[in-house]
XYZ file of C-alpha atoms in Angstrom:
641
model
C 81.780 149.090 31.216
C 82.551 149.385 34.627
C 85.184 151.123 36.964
C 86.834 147.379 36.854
C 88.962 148.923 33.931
C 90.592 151.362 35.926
C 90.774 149.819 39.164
C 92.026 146.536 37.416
C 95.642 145.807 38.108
C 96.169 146.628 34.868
C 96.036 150.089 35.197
C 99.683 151.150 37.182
C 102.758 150.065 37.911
C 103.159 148.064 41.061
C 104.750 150.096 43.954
C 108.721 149.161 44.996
C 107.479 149.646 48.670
C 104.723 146.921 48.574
C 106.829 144.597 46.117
C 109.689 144.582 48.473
C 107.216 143.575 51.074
C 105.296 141.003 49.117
C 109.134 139.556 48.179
C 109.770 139.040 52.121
C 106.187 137.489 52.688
C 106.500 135.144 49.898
C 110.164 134.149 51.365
C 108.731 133.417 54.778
C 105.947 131.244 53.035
C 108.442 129.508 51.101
C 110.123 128.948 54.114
C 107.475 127.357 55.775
C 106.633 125.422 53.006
C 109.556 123.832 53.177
C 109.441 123.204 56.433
C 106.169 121.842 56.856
C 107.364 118.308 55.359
C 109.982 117.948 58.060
C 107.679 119.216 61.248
C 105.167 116.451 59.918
C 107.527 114.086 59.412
C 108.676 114.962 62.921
C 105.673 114.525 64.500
C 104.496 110.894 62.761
C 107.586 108.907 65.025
C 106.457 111.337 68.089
C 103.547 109.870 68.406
C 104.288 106.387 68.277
C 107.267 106.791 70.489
C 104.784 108.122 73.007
C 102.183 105.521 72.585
C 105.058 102.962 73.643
C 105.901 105.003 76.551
C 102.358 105.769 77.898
C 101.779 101.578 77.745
C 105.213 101.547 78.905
C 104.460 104.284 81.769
C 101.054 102.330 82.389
C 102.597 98.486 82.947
C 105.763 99.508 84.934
C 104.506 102.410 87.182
C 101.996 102.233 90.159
C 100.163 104.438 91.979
C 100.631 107.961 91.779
C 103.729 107.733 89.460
C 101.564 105.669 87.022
C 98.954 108.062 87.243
C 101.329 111.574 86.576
C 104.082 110.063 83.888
C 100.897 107.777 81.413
C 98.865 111.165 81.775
C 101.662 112.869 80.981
C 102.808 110.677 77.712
C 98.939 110.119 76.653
C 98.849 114.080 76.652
C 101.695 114.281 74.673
C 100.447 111.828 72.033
C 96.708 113.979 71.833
C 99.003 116.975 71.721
C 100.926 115.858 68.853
C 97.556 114.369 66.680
C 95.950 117.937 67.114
C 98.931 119.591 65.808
C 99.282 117.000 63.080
C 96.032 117.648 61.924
C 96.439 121.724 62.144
C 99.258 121.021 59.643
C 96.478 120.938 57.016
C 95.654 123.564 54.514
C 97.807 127.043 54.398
C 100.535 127.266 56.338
C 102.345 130.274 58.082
C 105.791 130.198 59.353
C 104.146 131.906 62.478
C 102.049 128.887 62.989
C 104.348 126.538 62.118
C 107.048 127.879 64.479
C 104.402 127.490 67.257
C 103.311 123.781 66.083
C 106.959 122.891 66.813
C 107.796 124.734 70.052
C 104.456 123.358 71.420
C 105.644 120.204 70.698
C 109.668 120.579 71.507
C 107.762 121.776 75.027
C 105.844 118.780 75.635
C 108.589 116.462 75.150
C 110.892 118.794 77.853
C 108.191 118.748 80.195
C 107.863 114.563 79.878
C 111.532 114.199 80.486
C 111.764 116.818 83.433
C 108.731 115.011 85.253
C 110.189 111.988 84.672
C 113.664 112.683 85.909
C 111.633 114.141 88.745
C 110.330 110.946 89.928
C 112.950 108.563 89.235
C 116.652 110.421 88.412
C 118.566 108.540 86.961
C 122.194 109.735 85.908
C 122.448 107.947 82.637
C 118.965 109.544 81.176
C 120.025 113.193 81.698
C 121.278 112.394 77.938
C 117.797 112.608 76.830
C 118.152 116.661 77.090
C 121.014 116.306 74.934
C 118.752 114.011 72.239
C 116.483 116.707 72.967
C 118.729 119.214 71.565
C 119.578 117.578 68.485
C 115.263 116.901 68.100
C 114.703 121.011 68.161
C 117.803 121.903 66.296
C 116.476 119.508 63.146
C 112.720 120.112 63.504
C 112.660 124.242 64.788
C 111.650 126.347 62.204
C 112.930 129.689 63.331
C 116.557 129.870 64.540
C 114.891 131.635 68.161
C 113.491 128.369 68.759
C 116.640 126.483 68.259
C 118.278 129.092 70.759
C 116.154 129.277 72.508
C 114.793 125.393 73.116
C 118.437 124.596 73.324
C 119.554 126.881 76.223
C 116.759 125.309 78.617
C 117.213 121.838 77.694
C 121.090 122.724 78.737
C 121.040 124.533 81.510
C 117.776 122.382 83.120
C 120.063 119.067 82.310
C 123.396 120.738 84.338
C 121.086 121.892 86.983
C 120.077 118.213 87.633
C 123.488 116.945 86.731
C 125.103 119.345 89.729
C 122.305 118.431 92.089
C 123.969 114.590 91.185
C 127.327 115.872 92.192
C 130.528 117.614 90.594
C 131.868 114.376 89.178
C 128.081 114.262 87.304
C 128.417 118.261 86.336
C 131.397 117.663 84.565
C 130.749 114.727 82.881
C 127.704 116.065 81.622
C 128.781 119.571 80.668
C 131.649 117.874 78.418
C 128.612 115.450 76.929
C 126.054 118.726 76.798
C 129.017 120.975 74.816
C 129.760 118.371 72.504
C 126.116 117.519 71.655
C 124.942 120.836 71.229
C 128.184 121.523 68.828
C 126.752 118.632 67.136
C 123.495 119.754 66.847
C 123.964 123.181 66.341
C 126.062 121.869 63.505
C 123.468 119.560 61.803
C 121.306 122.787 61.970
C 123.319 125.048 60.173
C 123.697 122.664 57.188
C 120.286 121.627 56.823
C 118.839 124.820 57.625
C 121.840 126.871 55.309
C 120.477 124.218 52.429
C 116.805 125.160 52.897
C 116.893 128.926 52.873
C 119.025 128.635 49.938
C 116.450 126.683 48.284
C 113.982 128.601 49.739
C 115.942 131.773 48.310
C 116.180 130.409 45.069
C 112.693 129.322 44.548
C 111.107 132.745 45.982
C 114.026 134.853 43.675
C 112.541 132.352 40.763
C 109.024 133.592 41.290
C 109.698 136.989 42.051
C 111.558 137.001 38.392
C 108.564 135.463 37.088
C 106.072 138.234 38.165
C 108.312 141.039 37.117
C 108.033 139.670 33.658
C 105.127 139.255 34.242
C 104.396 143.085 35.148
C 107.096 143.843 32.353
C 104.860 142.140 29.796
C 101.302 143.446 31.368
C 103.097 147.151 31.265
C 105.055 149.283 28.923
C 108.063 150.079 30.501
C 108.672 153.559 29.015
C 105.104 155.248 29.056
C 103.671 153.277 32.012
C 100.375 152.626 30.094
C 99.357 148.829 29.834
C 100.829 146.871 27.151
C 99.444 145.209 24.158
C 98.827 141.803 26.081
C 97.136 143.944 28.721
C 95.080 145.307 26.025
C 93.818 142.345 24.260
C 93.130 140.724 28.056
C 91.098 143.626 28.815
C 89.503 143.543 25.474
C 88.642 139.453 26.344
C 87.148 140.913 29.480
C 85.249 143.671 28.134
C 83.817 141.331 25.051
C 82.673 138.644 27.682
C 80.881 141.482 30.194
C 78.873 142.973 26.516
C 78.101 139.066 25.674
C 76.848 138.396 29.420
C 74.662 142.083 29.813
C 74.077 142.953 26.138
C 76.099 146.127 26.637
C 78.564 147.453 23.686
C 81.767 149.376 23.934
C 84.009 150.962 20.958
C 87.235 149.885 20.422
C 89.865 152.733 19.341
C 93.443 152.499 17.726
C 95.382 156.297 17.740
C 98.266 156.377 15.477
C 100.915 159.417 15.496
C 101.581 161.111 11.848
C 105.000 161.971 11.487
C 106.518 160.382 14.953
C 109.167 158.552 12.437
C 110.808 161.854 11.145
C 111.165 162.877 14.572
C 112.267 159.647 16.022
C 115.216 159.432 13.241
C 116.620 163.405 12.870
C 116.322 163.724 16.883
C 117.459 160.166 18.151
C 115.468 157.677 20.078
C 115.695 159.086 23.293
C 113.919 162.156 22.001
C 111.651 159.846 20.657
C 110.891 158.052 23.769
C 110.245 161.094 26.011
C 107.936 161.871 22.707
C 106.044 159.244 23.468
C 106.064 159.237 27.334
C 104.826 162.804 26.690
C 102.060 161.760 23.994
C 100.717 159.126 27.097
C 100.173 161.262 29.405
C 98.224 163.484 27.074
C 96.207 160.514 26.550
C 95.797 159.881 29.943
C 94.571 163.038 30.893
C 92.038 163.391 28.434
C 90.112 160.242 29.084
C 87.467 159.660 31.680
C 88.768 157.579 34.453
C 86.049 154.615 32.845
C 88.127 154.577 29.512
C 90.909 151.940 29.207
C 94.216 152.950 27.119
C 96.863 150.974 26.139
C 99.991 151.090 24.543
C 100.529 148.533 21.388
C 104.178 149.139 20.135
C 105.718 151.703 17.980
C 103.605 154.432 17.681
C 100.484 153.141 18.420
C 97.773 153.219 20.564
C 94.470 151.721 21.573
C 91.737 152.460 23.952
C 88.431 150.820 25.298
C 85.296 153.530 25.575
C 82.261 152.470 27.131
C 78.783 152.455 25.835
C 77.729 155.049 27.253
C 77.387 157.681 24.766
C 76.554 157.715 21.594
C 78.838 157.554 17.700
C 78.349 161.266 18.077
C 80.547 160.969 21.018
C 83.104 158.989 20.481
C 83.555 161.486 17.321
C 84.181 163.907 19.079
C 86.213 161.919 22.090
C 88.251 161.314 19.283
C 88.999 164.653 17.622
C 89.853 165.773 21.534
C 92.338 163.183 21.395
C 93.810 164.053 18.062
C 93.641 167.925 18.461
C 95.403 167.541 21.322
C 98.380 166.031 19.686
C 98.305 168.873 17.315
C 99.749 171.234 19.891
C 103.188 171.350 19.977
C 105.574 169.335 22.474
C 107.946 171.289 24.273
C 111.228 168.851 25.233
C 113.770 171.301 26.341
C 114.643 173.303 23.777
C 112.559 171.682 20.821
C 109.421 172.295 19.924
C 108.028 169.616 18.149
C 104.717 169.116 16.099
C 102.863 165.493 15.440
C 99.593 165.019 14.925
C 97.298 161.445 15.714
C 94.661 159.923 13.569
C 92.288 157.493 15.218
C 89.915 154.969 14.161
C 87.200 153.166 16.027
C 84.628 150.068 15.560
C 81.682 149.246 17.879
C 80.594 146.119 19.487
C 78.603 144.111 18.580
C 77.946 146.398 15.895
C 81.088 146.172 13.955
C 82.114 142.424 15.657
C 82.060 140.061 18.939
C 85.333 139.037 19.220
C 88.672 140.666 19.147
C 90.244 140.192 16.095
C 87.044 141.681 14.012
C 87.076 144.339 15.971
C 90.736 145.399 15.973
C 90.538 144.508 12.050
C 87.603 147.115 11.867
C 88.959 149.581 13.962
C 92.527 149.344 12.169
C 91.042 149.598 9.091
C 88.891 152.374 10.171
C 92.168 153.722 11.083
C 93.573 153.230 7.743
C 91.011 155.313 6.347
C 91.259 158.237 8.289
C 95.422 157.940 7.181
C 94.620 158.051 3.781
C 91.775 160.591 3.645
C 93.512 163.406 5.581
C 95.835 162.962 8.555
C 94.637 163.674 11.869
C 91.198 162.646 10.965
C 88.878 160.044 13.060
C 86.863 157.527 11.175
C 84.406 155.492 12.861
C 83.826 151.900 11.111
C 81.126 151.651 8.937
C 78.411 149.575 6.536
C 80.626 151.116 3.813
C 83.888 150.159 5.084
C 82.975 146.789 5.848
C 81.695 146.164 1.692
C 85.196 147.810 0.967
C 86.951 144.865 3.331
C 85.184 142.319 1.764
C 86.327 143.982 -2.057
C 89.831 144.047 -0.200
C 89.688 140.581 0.677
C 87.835 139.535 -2.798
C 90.771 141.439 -4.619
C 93.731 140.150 -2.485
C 92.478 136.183 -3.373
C 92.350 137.228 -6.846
C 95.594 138.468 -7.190
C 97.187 135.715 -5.363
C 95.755 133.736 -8.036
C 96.599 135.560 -11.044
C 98.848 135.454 -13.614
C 100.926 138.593 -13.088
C 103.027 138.659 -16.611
C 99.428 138.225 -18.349
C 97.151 140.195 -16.284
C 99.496 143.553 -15.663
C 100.284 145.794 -18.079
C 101.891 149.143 -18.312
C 101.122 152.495 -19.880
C 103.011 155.761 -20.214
C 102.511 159.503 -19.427
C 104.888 161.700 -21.414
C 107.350 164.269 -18.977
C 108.028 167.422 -21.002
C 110.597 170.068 -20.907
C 108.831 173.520 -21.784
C 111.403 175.101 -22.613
C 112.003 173.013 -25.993
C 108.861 171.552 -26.322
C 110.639 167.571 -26.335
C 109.592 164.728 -24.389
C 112.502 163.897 -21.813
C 111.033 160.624 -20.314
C 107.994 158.820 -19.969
C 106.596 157.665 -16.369
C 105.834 153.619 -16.573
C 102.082 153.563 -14.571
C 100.661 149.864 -13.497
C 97.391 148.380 -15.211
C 95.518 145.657 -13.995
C 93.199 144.071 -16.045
C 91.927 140.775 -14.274
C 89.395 138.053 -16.054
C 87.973 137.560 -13.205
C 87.041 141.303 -12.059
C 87.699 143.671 -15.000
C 90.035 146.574 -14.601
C 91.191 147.153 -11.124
C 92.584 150.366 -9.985
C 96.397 151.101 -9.120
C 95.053 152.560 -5.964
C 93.907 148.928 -4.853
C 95.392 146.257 -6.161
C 99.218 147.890 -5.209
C 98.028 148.473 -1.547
C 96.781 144.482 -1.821
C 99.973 143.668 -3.386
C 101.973 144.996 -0.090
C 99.821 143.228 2.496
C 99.870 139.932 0.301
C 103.762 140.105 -0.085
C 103.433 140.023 -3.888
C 104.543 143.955 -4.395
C 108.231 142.561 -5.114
C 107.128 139.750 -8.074
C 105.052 142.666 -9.377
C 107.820 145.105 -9.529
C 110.075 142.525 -11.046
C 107.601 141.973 -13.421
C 106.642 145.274 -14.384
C 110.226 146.550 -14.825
C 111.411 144.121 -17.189
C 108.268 145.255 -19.547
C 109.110 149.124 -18.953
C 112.781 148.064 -19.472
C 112.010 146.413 -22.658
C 109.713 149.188 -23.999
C 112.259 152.014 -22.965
C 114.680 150.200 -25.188
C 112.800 151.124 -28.218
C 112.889 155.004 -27.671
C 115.563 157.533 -28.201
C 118.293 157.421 -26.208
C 117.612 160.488 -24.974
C 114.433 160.019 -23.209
C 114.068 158.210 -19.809
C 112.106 155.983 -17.771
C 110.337 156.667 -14.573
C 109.406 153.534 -12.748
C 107.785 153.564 -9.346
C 109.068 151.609 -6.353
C 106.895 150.610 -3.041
C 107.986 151.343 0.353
C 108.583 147.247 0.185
C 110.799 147.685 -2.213
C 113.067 149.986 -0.658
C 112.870 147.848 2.810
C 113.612 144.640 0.986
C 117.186 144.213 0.408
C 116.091 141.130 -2.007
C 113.792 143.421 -3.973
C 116.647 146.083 -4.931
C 119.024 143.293 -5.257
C 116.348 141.835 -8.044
C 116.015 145.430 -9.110
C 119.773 146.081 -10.289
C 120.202 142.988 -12.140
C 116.792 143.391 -13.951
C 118.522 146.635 -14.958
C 122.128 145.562 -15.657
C 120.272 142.920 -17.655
C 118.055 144.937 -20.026
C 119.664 146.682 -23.100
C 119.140 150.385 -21.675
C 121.672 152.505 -19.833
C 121.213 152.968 -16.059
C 121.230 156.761 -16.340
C 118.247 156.630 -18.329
C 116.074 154.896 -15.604
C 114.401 157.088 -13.073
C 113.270 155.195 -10.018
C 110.283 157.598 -8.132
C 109.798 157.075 -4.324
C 107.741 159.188 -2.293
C 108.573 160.969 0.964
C 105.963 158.030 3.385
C 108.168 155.429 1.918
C 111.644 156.683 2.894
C 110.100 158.492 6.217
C 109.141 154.285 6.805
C 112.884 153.465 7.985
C 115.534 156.125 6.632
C 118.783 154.288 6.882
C 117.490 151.242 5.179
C 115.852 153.233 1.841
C 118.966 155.425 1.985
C 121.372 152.223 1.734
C 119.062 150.930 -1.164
C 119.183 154.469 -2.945
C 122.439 155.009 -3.002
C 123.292 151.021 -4.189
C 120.749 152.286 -7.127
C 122.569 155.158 -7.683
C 125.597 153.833 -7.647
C 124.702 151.663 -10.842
C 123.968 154.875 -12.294
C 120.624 155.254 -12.079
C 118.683 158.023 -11.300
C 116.430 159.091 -7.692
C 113.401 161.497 -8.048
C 111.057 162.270 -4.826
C 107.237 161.894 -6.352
C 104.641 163.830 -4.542
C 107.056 166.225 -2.496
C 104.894 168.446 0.117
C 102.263 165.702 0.307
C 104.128 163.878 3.037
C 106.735 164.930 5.643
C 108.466 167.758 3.724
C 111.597 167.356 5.996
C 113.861 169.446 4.308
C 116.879 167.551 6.424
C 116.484 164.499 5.011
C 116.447 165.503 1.009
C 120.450 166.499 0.853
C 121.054 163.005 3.276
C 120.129 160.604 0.531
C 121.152 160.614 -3.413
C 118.426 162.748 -5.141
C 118.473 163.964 -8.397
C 114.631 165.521 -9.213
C 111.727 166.944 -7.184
C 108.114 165.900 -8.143
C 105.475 168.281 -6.685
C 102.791 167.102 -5.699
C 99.596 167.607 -8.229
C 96.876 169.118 -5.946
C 99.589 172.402 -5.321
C 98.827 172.886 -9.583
C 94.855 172.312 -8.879
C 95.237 174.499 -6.165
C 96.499 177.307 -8.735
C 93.012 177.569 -10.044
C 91.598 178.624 -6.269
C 93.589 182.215 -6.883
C 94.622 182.365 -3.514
C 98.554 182.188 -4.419
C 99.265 179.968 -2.174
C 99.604 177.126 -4.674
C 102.019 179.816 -6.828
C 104.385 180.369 -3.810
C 104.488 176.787 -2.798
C 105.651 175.936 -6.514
C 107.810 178.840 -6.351
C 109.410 177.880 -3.250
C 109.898 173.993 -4.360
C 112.018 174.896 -7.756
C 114.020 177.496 -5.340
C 114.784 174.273 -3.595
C 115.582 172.329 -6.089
C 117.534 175.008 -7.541
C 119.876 175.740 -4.669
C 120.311 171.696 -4.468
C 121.382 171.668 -7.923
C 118.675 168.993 -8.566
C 115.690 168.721 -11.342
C 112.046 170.179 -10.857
C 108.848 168.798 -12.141
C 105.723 168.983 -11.823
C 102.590 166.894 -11.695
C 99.173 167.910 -12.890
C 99.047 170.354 -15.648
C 96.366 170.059 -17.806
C 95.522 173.863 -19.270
C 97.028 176.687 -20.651
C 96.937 178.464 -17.200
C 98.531 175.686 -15.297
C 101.175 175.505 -17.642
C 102.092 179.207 -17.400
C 101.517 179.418 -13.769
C 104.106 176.556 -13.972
C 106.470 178.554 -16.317
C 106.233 181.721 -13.751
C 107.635 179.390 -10.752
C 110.664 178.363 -12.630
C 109.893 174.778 -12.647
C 110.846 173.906 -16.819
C 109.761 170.302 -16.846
C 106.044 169.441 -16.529
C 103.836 166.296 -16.614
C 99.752 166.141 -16.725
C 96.799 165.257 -19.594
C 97.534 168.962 -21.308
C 100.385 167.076 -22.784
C 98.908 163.904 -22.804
C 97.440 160.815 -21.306
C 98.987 157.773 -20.597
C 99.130 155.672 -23.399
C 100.464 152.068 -24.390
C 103.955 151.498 -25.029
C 103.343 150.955 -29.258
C 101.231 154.545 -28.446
C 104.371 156.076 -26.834
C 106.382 155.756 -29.647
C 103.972 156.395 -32.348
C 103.542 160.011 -29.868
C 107.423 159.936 -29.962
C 107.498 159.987 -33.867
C 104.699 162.769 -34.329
C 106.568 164.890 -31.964
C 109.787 164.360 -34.120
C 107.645 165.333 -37.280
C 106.220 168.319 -35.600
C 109.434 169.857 -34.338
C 111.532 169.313 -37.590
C 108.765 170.695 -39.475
């Protein structure tokens, strides 16, 4: 790829100075545009006027007169084909203004040689006419001035030569007539440049969306349509010299959080902050881009290797790792990236911006901040994406899903308090599929809010058969919370089962609030309001934005399971996070429980925290619904025993 990237217009915003300048150009083209109709049309009835006269001139004159006043007219007709024919192609107003005056002189110069040779009192009119020709055919108002004041004064110099009785009577004739014309000038010309104004403020509109669409307005890096031009350009240069490029999308972990506790215009001079970061640490051949949101994307030549554009990447994202200072905040983000390679990876743009947003996608969910580079294995993973995603549009969801149970237990008594519902997929077509898969296909399909429907009316159901004292966790999607027709399908499902609300716990995790606040707050608290209860799964995984937890109705804490694996490493860091969690939840006067005990140790290191209620496969693993109660009954025997 070439320096055309960065010295494309694409790459800054257009200066005031030389817009304002480019504005008054384009007005005195428009301006001569318009007039070029009327100069022509001007010049057409010129020429056959002055055809008559020169045969005129040629019959009625002799000798020397003959000779001076047909050369004269036959000039004026070559004169005005030459500057018909110059009337062809572009157009200035400079050049049109002197196409007119040339002519508006020619026809002054006929009438003062003729007058010269044979005065006549009667045709010192003529100057008048010849007023009124300029005034309607003079591009530029200099030339009507101009034109006008020598026609005038040259006919009341002849008129006084005639006598005072001839001065008068002309300057009364001359006045009047050049009121007139003057007149007819100002309309016609006032109409024109109004046009004229309008068209050229039309246009100018035009390009500034124009540049408004090419450019994003609040970083100054080109736009998304900029982007995917540029992309065009740089696919058809690889197709035409074999050349390849990589294709990057950068997307900022934890902007949301920031954007919604600070206010957008924190957020924005985030953002114009994260550009120029950007900016500055890409090569001048690199082409960046804006996309919306969050997001960004970025063109890197071929000329360095995957090595390379590893590590191009990890400068990128390390950089965003060091804090932003906006007045007195200090703010931390961090960026993960992912890139595909053409014509590796694809040949036109929407492969590779699939690739590279899947790519993308992968570094999210493997650790944030990482850079992932599109691969043979990620492309047999988009094909089992795509294979999966037909398949479940096809299925029958009531037959095909399924639901088992994982017992939550309070340690202090020993008594199962609830039971967390967990989705099962078991398709005919490609065996057991994995919760992990088929509920991310479920969101991009737009099927996540059938499924939940589905699935809660079969927890509902099987809740109704335990004790009233133990409860149901169900899960719900970020799409769920967003969906306003989801939660509304969510209370009646649960105003229409036979179990009380207050025995329904709906889990959520931090990404799926942190998505948009205000809308999974309003659908929270209409849950809670039934009666039902909130619990945050997976807290410390995600944002851990202690500001938000007392904004929303919460009533439990899940930690995260990898702080109880991390319990095993010794290091007590796993200890203190737990520790610090069911202080928390303590001080908030909420529930504490967590995830991921499955020995002896875990379960005391658990104990020693303070958290009392614990779920993991020490306890047990999920099981069936007829299971669940069967483990409900033994439990019953073994405690009464």
């Amino acid at each position: 790829m070439d320096q055309s990237l960065n010295a494309s217009p694409l790459s800054a915003l257009p200066n005031d100075k030389h817009a304002t300048q480019d504005a008054r150009q384009r007005f005195h083209n428009g301006v001569a545009e318009a007039f070029a109709p009327i100069i022509r049309g001007f010049l057409l009835p010129a020429i056959v006027y002055y055809t008559l006269i020169t045969i005129a001139h040629f019959f009625a004159e002799t000798g020397t007169e003959q000779i001076i006043l047909t050369g004269m007219s036959l000039a004026t007709v070559l004169l005005a084909l030459s500057l018909l024919r110059s009337l062809q192609g572009d157009l200035s107003h400079g050049k049109l203004e002197l196409i007119g005056l040339s002519m508006h002189l020619a026809m002054y110069v006929n009438i003062v040689t003729y007058l010269s040779i044979h005065f006549e009192e009667h045709k010192l009119v003529y100057f008048v006419l010849l007023v009124l020709v300029i005034s309607t055919s003079a591009v530029s108002a200099r030339v009507i001035v101009i034109g006008s004041a020598l026609s005038l004064a040259t006919m009341l110099w002849l008129a006084h030569k005639a006598g005072p009785d001839v001065f008068l009577q002309y300057a009364f004739i001359g006045l009047a007539g050049t009121f007139a014309a003057l007149g007819m000038a100002w309309l016609m010309r006032t109409a024109i440049l109004k046009a004229v104004a309008a068209r050229t403020m039309a246009d100018d509109l035009r390009r500034k969306a124009e540049v408004l669409a090419d450019f994003d307005t609040l970083t100054g890096l080109p736009s998304r349509r900029s982007f995917f031009i540029e992309l065009d350009r740089a696919l058809t240069k690889a197709n035409v010299t074999t050349s390849g490029f990589y294709m990057g999308i950068i997307d900022l972990d934890g902007f949301k959080p920031v954007n919604d506790l600070y206010g957008h215009v924190t957020g924005d001079r985030l953002l114009t902050e994260v550009a120029e970061r950007l900016r500055a640490a890409l090569s001048g051949d690199c082409f960046i881009a804006r996309l919306g949101g969050d997001e960004f994307a970025l063109i890197v030549p071929d000329i360095a290797g995957q090595s390379e554009v590893q590590a191009l990447g990890e400068r990128l994202c390390n950089g965003m790792r060091e804090p932003f200072i906006l007045d007195s905040l200090s703010i931390a983000i961090s960026a993960s990236a992912g890139f595909a390679h053409c014509p590796t990876h694809g040949s036109t743009a929407n492969q590779l911006y699939e690739r590279a947003d899947h790519a993308l996608y992968s570094a999210k969910r493997a650790t944030r901040g990482d850079v992932v580079i599109f691969s043979a294995s990620h492309e047999a993973a988009m094909k089992d994406v795509g294979r999966i995603d037909q398949t479940l549009r096809n299925c029958d969801l009531a037959k095909e899903m399924s639901l088992v149970y994982q017992p939550q237990i309070d340690i202090n008594t020993g008594r199962t308090i609830g039971f967390e519902a967990l989705a099962r997929w078991n398709s005919p077509t490609l065996g057991p599929v994995s919760p992990s898969t088929f509920i991310p296909a479920a969101e991009r399909s737009g099927l996540i809010e059938r499924m939940t429907s589905v699935l809660l009316q079969k927890a509902l159901s099987t809740a109704a058969t335990w004790p009233h004292n133990v409860k149901l966790s169900f899960n719900l999607s970020a799409n769920d919370l967003m969906s306003p027709r989801s939660i509304s399908n969510v209370v009646h499902i649960v105003r229409d089962s036979n179990i009380e609300p207050n025995r329904v716990i709906f889990e959520i995790t931090e990404t799926a609030v942190m998505s948009d606040f205000d809308r999974a707050r309003d659908s929270l608290e209409l849950l809670a309001g039934m009666g039902c209860l909130i619990a945050l799964d997976d807290f410390g995984s995600g944002y851990s934005n202690f500001g938000y937890i007392n904004r929303f109705p919460l009533h439990k804490l899940k930690t995260d399971r990898n702080f109880v694996l991390r319990l095993r490493e010794d290091d007590g860091v796993g200890g203190n996070i737990l520790r610090a969690i069911s202080d928390l939840s303590m001080s908030l006067g909420i529930e504490c429980l967590a995830e991921g005990v499955e020995s002896d140790f875990d379960l005391e290191a658990v104990r020693a925290a303070g958290i009392h209620q614990v779920q993991g496969f020490y306890f047990g693993r999920p099981m069936a619904g007829l299971d669940a109660m069967n483990y409900l009954q033994a439990e019953s025997h073994r405690l009464a025993s």
